[in-house]
Amino acid sequence: MDGTQIDQVRRFNRTVTERVGVLHGHYLGRGRPVGEARLLWEIGEQGQDVRRLRERLGLDSGYVSRLLRSLEADGLVTVEPRPRDRRVRTVRLTDAGRAERAALDRRSDELAGSLLEPLNAAQRVRLVAAMAEVDRLLTAATVALDRVDPDHPDAQHCLRSYFTELRERFETGFDPARSLLPDAGGLRPPHGLFLVARLHGEPVGCAGLKLPPGAPAEVKRMWVAPHTRGLGLGRRFLAELEARAAQHGFDVLRLDTNRALGAAIGLYHSYGFQEVAAFNDEPYAHHWFEKRITSVPSE
Amino acid sequence: MDGTQIDQVRRFNRTVTERVGVLHGHYLGRGRPVGEARLLWEIGEQGQDVRRLRERLGLDSGYVSRLLRSLEADGLVTVEPRPRDRRVRTVRLTDAGRAERAALDRRSDELAGSLLEPLNAAQRVRLVAAMAEVDRLLTAATVALDRVDPDHPDAQHCLRSYFTELRERFETGFDPARSLLPDAGGLRPPHGLFLVARLHGEPVGCAGLKLPPGAPAEVKRMWVAPHTRGLGLGRRFLAELEARAAQHGFDVLRLDTNRALGAAIGLYHSYGFQEVAAFNDEPYAHHWFEKRITSVPSE
DNA sequence: GGAGTTCTCTGACTAGAGTCAGAGAGTGGA
DNA sequence: TCCACTCTCTGACTCTAGTCAGAGAACTCC
């Protein structure tokens, strides 16, 4: 990361907060405090529990409560206890609330339009493409990789999605029972670990690592949610797993994969894996890969 | 401007205000209200008059005064009457103020760094390039074109810069006295007009239009400040002049230029001008261009 | 020297955006 | 049934970021 890059990022921040920020306050603020507008937005068409709103917006419970009272007084929302658990309260938009939300929506469109308006068609295309790129890369930078137990709900969610996808993509379908699965404890310390990637708290990918004593480390069950592909997450998982395997003193990382997973195979090649002879008899595998890594035993 | 573009701009706005905005408040806000920080920044190394600070930041005089009192109480600035006009007061940073400003600067760097930090080298390069593009195009969209009298200080500033540049770039140098200049009134109504481009209030370009009765309209003295080249300003000037000439009922737009101005010649070609035989005996011209335009007499 | 102007400052207010410490209703398990 | 816990709400504050209406000093022009 060099000084020129930092300077460019700072220039970008200044220009963007100036242009977008000023217009944002100007358009969206009209007549309604930003806090209320955000809330109105976050409630959505089907309503939300108050606690969830609080989490999503990261606000104090007292503050949210007060905002809701104000929206309620304006007739934009109704707040009712959830039948099953009457401590939890559910917020729903009234018709007036829906109308107000649509108005916000329109203003948001106007704001976007006013950024493009002074430009000619060619410039618009370039601006939008550059914005998409910035958007994608900033999003990528927001994804967090955390080690969790494979039984954690987020891990389970990813694994279910992973199996579903394999079932759809493998020519032969996929039955976890037929596959060489690590035993229950295989992906938790001390002989393994499991990572999930999260974007705004939602799980969007996973990867497991087997650390068998006396054998090479092995990547298992790497999966990235379709809507977050193209952010370089697969590569980041590999780098993280490689670093962790190295920390545990391993000097070879390997994995097997199915020929239907073309993008993954491309990734393994470009990340420095070499194709090797079959090192196991996984029935769903067509390719086996291996990479020498630099062991860095922790002291 | 289509819906997909609007959607992408909105996604961009959301991601950017989230990432940049959150970090902005977090980093820069530390210990000092944003208002004070902005002021500290705007004072700069050599100090500033209070009125100018007010203008630049667009703030109420009472508010600025109070912010200055607070900075003064913290020993960061000194405020003194200007010797020549004791109504105007000049703010200067103390050593402590300079240190505080440097700390803000560092935090700004950290903020920029924290956006890049989670990315790998290739992604950083792509992000920075995309940010530069967004920055450039949003800046382009901020430039305003206004009609002014050619004697207006902003117009004069541009014209002086224009002549200086011609003097440096023409093989033969440039002496306005030898050139075919429109007479004093030539670039003001009813037989002409003069435009300046302004970015944040600063003049960054100009272009004149002659509207001689019974002859084609003519572009004169088009100039764009070096630091704003590449924003499509030249093309925007031409489009604006063409539209205005058309409004006045002209159906041909022409201009002459010197062979040293390669970029301009490229622009004229790509904008639809055809090279024609010399239509005047301007001693500094090597190329003459003409474009048919659609006359739209105002009713 | 006086009138009108310019510039800055002070006092009095307002709105938004939160924070913090309970209170009270509701739930689940021993 | 009781106890601990969860969830939401209320009251009492705080801090920013302003706005508005003069007051008073300094300047300019006549």
mmCIF file of C-alpha atoms in Angstrom, chain B residues 36-217:
data_model
loop_
_atom_site.group_PDB
_atom_site.id
_atom_site.type_symbol
_atom_site.label_atom_id
_atom_site.label_comp_id
_atom_site.label_asym_id
_atom_site.label_seq_id
_atom_site.Cartn_x
_atom_site.Cartn_y
_atom_site.Cartn_z
ATOM 1 C CA GLU B 36 -13.898 21.982 14.534
ATOM 2 C CA ALA B 37 -11.860 19.476 12.565
ATOM 3 C CA ARG B 38 -13.102 20.897 9.269
ATOM 4 C CA LEU B 39 -12.249 24.401 10.421
ATOM 5 C CA LEU B 40 -8.791 23.356 11.598
ATOM 6 C CA TRP B 41 -8.245 21.849 8.204
ATOM 7 C CA GLU B 42 -9.492 24.828 6.248
ATOM 8 C CA ILE B 43 -7.311 27.323 8.152
ATOM 9 C CA GLY B 44 -4.252 25.801 6.530
ATOM 10 C CA GLU B 45 -0.595 26.511 7.148
ATOM 11 C CA GLN B 46 -0.672 30.242 6.444
ATOM 12 C CA GLY B 47 -3.869 31.186 8.219
ATOM 13 C CA GLN B 48 -7.131 32.556 6.850
ATOM 14 C CA ASP B 49 -9.536 35.437 7.300
ATOM 15 C CA VAL B 50 -12.619 34.490 9.278
ATOM 16 C CA ARG B 51 -14.953 35.625 6.501
ATOM 17 C CA ARG B 52 -13.180 33.426 3.994
ATOM 18 C CA LEU B 53 -13.485 30.409 6.292
ATOM 19 C CA ARG B 54 -17.181 31.124 6.596
ATOM 20 C CA GLU B 55 -17.559 31.278 2.832
ATOM 21 C CA ARG B 56 -15.557 28.160 2.151
ATOM 22 C CA LEU B 57 -17.436 26.056 4.640
ATOM 23 C CA GLY B 58 -20.792 27.703 4.070
ATOM 24 C CA LEU B 59 -21.409 28.273 7.774
ATOM 25 C CA ASP B 60 -23.239 30.885 9.836
ATOM 26 C CA SER B 61 -21.015 33.638 11.210
ATOM 27 C CA GLY B 62 -22.152 33.049 14.788
ATOM 28 C CA TYR B 63 -21.373 29.377 14.514
ATOM 29 C CA VAL B 64 -17.894 29.916 13.118
ATOM 30 C CA SER B 65 -17.207 32.449 15.812
ATOM 31 C CA ARG B 66 -18.141 29.963 18.502
ATOM 32 C CA LEU B 67 -16.047 27.200 16.938
ATOM 33 C CA LEU B 68 -13.081 29.549 16.839
ATOM 34 C CA ARG B 69 -13.546 30.450 20.524
ATOM 35 C CA SER B 70 -13.460 26.762 21.322
ATOM 36 C CA LEU B 71 -10.303 26.136 19.279
ATOM 37 C CA GLU B 72 -8.760 29.231 20.853
ATOM 38 C CA ALA B 73 -9.589 27.964 24.342
ATOM 39 C CA ASP B 74 -7.773 24.727 23.489
ATOM 40 C CA GLY B 75 -4.755 26.769 22.396
ATOM 41 C CA LEU B 76 -4.922 25.543 18.793
ATOM 42 C CA VAL B 77 -5.433 28.868 17.024
ATOM 43 C CA THR B 78 -4.924 32.582 17.522
ATOM 44 C CA VAL B 79 -7.395 35.120 16.140
ATOM 45 C CA GLU B 80 -6.161 38.653 15.484
ATOM 46 C CA PRO B 81 -7.468 41.685 13.620
ATOM 47 C CA ARG B 82 -5.849 42.244 10.265
ATOM 48 C CA PRO B 83 -3.660 45.383 10.546
ATOM 49 C CA ARG B 84 -5.052 47.032 7.403
ATOM 50 C CA ASP B 85 -8.709 46.527 8.232
ATOM 51 C CA ARG B 86 -9.309 45.806 11.872
ATOM 52 C CA ARG B 87 -12.867 44.580 11.249
ATOM 53 C CA VAL B 88 -11.530 41.514 9.468
ATOM 54 C CA ARG B 89 -9.918 38.977 11.769
ATOM 55 C CA THR B 90 -7.281 36.495 10.752
ATOM 56 C CA VAL B 91 -6.977 33.014 12.220
ATOM 57 C CA ARG B 92 -3.614 31.303 12.492
ATOM 58 C CA LEU B 93 -2.664 27.864 13.777
ATOM 59 C CA THR B 94 -0.440 27.700 16.836
ATOM 60 C CA ASP B 95 2.197 24.981 17.076
ATOM 61 C CA ALA B 96 -0.320 22.876 18.992
ATOM 62 C CA GLY B 97 -2.848 23.559 16.236
ATOM 63 C CA ARG B 98 -0.413 22.416 13.597
ATOM 64 C CA ALA B 99 0.223 19.244 15.580
ATOM 65 C CA GLU B 100 -3.504 18.602 15.863
ATOM 66 C CA ARG B 101 -3.909 19.150 12.156
ATOM 67 C CA ALA B 102 -1.114 16.690 11.462
ATOM 68 C CA ALA B 103 -2.853 14.161 13.706
ATOM 69 C CA LEU B 104 -6.069 14.595 11.693
ATOM 70 C CA ASP B 105 -4.016 14.073 8.595
ATOM 71 C CA ARG B 106 -2.602 10.840 9.932
ATOM 72 C CA ARG B 107 -6.036 9.601 10.851
ATOM 73 C CA SER B 108 -7.247 10.386 7.380
ATOM 74 C CA ASP B 109 -4.411 8.264 6.054
ATOM 75 C CA GLU B 110 -5.330 5.467 8.428
ATOM 76 C CA LEU B 111 -8.905 5.626 7.233
ATOM 77 C CA ALA B 112 -7.798 5.342 3.642
ATOM 78 C CA GLY B 113 -5.449 2.543 4.593
ATOM 79 C CA SER B 114 -8.160 0.612 6.413
ATOM 80 C CA LEU B 115 -10.232 0.546 3.223
ATOM 81 C CA LEU B 116 -7.362 -1.012 1.300
ATOM 82 C CA GLU B 117 -5.962 -3.189 4.043
ATOM 83 C CA PRO B 118 -8.176 -6.273 3.675
ATOM 84 C CA LEU B 119 -7.470 -6.475 -0.058
ATOM 85 C CA ASN B 120 -4.635 -8.155 -1.890
ATOM 86 C CA ALA B 121 -2.274 -6.191 -4.121
ATOM 87 C CA ALA B 122 -4.166 -6.797 -7.364
ATOM 88 C CA GLN B 123 -7.474 -5.826 -5.797
ATOM 89 C CA ARG B 124 -5.944 -2.666 -4.367
ATOM 90 C CA VAL B 125 -4.754 -1.583 -7.765
ATOM 91 C CA ARG B 126 -8.205 -2.170 -9.197
ATOM 92 C CA LEU B 127 -9.972 -0.383 -6.357
ATOM 93 C CA VAL B 128 -7.730 2.651 -6.564
ATOM 94 C CA ALA B 129 -8.141 2.855 -10.341
ATOM 95 C CA ALA B 130 -11.921 2.628 -10.043
ATOM 96 C CA MET B 131 -11.930 5.261 -7.311
ATOM 97 C CA ALA B 132 -9.900 7.586 -9.512
ATOM 98 C CA GLU B 133 -12.445 7.116 -12.289
ATOM 99 C CA VAL B 134 -15.411 7.800 -9.994
ATOM 100 C CA ASP B 135 -13.601 10.792 -8.559
ATOM 101 C CA ARG B 136 -12.862 12.188 -12.015
ATOM 102 C CA LEU B 137 -16.373 11.743 -13.317
ATOM 103 C CA LEU B 138 -18.125 13.063 -10.223
ATOM 104 C CA THR B 139 -15.822 16.056 -10.375
ATOM 105 C CA ALA B 140 -16.690 16.513 -14.046
ATOM 106 C CA ALA B 141 -20.358 16.489 -13.069
ATOM 107 C CA THR B 142 -19.715 19.261 -10.536
ATOM 108 C CA VAL B 143 -18.275 21.726 -13.043
ATOM 109 C CA ALA B 144 -20.764 24.464 -13.886
ATOM 110 C CA LEU B 145 -20.785 26.450 -17.147
ATOM 111 C CA ASP B 146 -21.950 30.064 -16.785
ATOM 112 C CA ARG B 147 -22.244 32.942 -19.194
ATOM 113 C CA VAL B 148 -20.266 35.956 -17.989
ATOM 114 C CA ASP B 149 -19.008 39.225 -19.397
ATOM 115 C CA PRO B 150 -15.505 38.845 -20.881
ATOM 116 C CA ASP B 151 -14.360 41.553 -18.438
ATOM 117 C CA HIS B 152 -15.420 39.501 -15.419
ATOM 118 C CA PRO B 153 -12.406 38.670 -13.215
ATOM 119 C CA ASP B 154 -12.923 34.938 -13.733
ATOM 120 C CA ALA B 155 -13.009 35.411 -17.504
ATOM 121 C CA GLN B 156 -9.900 37.578 -17.364
ATOM 122 C CA HIS B 157 -8.123 34.969 -15.272
ATOM 123 C CA CYS B 158 -8.878 32.288 -17.855
ATOM 124 C CA LEU B 159 -7.871 34.486 -20.771
ATOM 125 C CA ARG B 160 -4.532 35.366 -19.159
ATOM 126 C CA SER B 161 -3.853 31.652 -18.567
ATOM 127 C CA TYR B 162 -4.904 30.926 -22.146
ATOM 128 C CA PHE B 163 -2.525 33.491 -23.651
ATOM 129 C CA THR B 164 0.316 32.330 -21.413
ATOM 130 C CA GLU B 165 -0.197 28.797 -22.566
ATOM 131 C CA LEU B 166 -0.302 29.762 -26.243
ATOM 132 C CA ARG B 167 2.923 31.743 -25.787
ATOM 133 C CA GLU B 168 4.595 28.629 -24.419
ATOM 134 C CA ARG B 169 3.215 26.112 -26.870
ATOM 135 C CA PHE B 170 3.240 27.870 -30.252
ATOM 136 C CA GLU B 171 6.554 27.399 -32.072
ATOM 137 C CA THR B 172 6.468 31.110 -32.861
ATOM 138 C CA GLY B 173 5.329 32.279 -29.429
ATOM 139 C CA PHE B 174 2.113 34.259 -29.254
ATOM 140 C CA ASP B 175 1.408 37.972 -29.208
ATOM 141 C CA PRO B 176 -2.293 38.797 -28.806
ATOM 142 C CA ALA B 177 -1.707 42.076 -30.669
ATOM 143 C CA ARG B 178 -0.806 40.212 -33.882
ATOM 144 C CA SER B 179 -3.790 37.835 -33.668
ATOM 145 C CA LEU B 180 -7.235 38.451 -35.156
ATOM 146 C CA LEU B 181 -9.009 39.316 -31.933
ATOM 147 C CA PRO B 182 -12.698 39.939 -31.736
ATOM 148 C CA ASP B 183 -13.115 43.599 -30.838
ATOM 149 C CA ALA B 184 -14.019 44.444 -27.254
ATOM 150 C CA GLY B 185 -17.748 43.854 -27.655
ATOM 151 C CA GLY B 186 -17.285 40.827 -29.930
ATOM 152 C CA LEU B 187 -17.862 38.245 -27.220
ATOM 153 C CA ARG B 188 -20.794 39.871 -25.480
ATOM 154 C CA PRO B 189 -24.439 40.072 -26.538
ATOM 155 C CA PRO B 190 -25.886 40.667 -28.996
ATOM 156 C CA HIS B 191 -23.028 39.574 -31.308
ATOM 157 C CA GLY B 192 -21.369 36.959 -29.109
ATOM 158 C CA LEU B 193 -21.062 35.507 -25.659
ATOM 159 C CA PHE B 194 -18.480 34.190 -23.263
ATOM 160 C CA LEU B 195 -18.651 31.157 -20.960
ATOM 161 C CA VAL B 196 -16.555 30.188 -17.973
ATOM 162 C CA ALA B 197 -16.444 26.784 -16.328
ATOM 163 C CA ARG B 198 -16.195 26.793 -12.547
ATOM 164 C CA LEU B 199 -15.306 24.018 -10.126
ATOM 165 C CA HIS B 200 -16.137 24.817 -6.500
ATOM 166 C CA GLY B 201 -16.335 28.462 -7.515
ATOM 167 C CA GLU B 202 -12.853 28.545 -9.091
ATOM 168 C CA PRO B 203 -12.637 29.289 -12.841
ATOM 169 C CA VAL B 204 -11.213 26.281 -14.686
ATOM 170 C CA GLY B 205 -11.942 27.013 -18.317
ATOM 171 C CA CYS B 206 -13.505 29.366 -20.816
ATOM 172 C CA ALA B 207 -14.874 29.563 -24.326
ATOM 173 C CA GLY B 208 -16.122 32.429 -26.460
ATOM 174 C CA LEU B 209 -18.650 32.467 -29.288
ATOM 175 C CA LYS B 210 -18.875 35.071 -32.045
ATOM 176 C CA LEU B 211 -22.323 35.516 -33.581
ATOM 177 C CA PRO B 212 -21.651 37.854 -36.525
ATOM 178 C CA PRO B 213 -24.754 38.837 -38.531
ATOM 179 C CA GLY B 214 -24.605 37.277 -41.971
ATOM 180 C CA ALA B 215 -21.643 34.977 -41.282
ATOM 181 C CA PRO B 216 -21.164 31.617 -39.516
ATOM 182 C CA ALA B 217 -20.875 31.473 -35.726
#
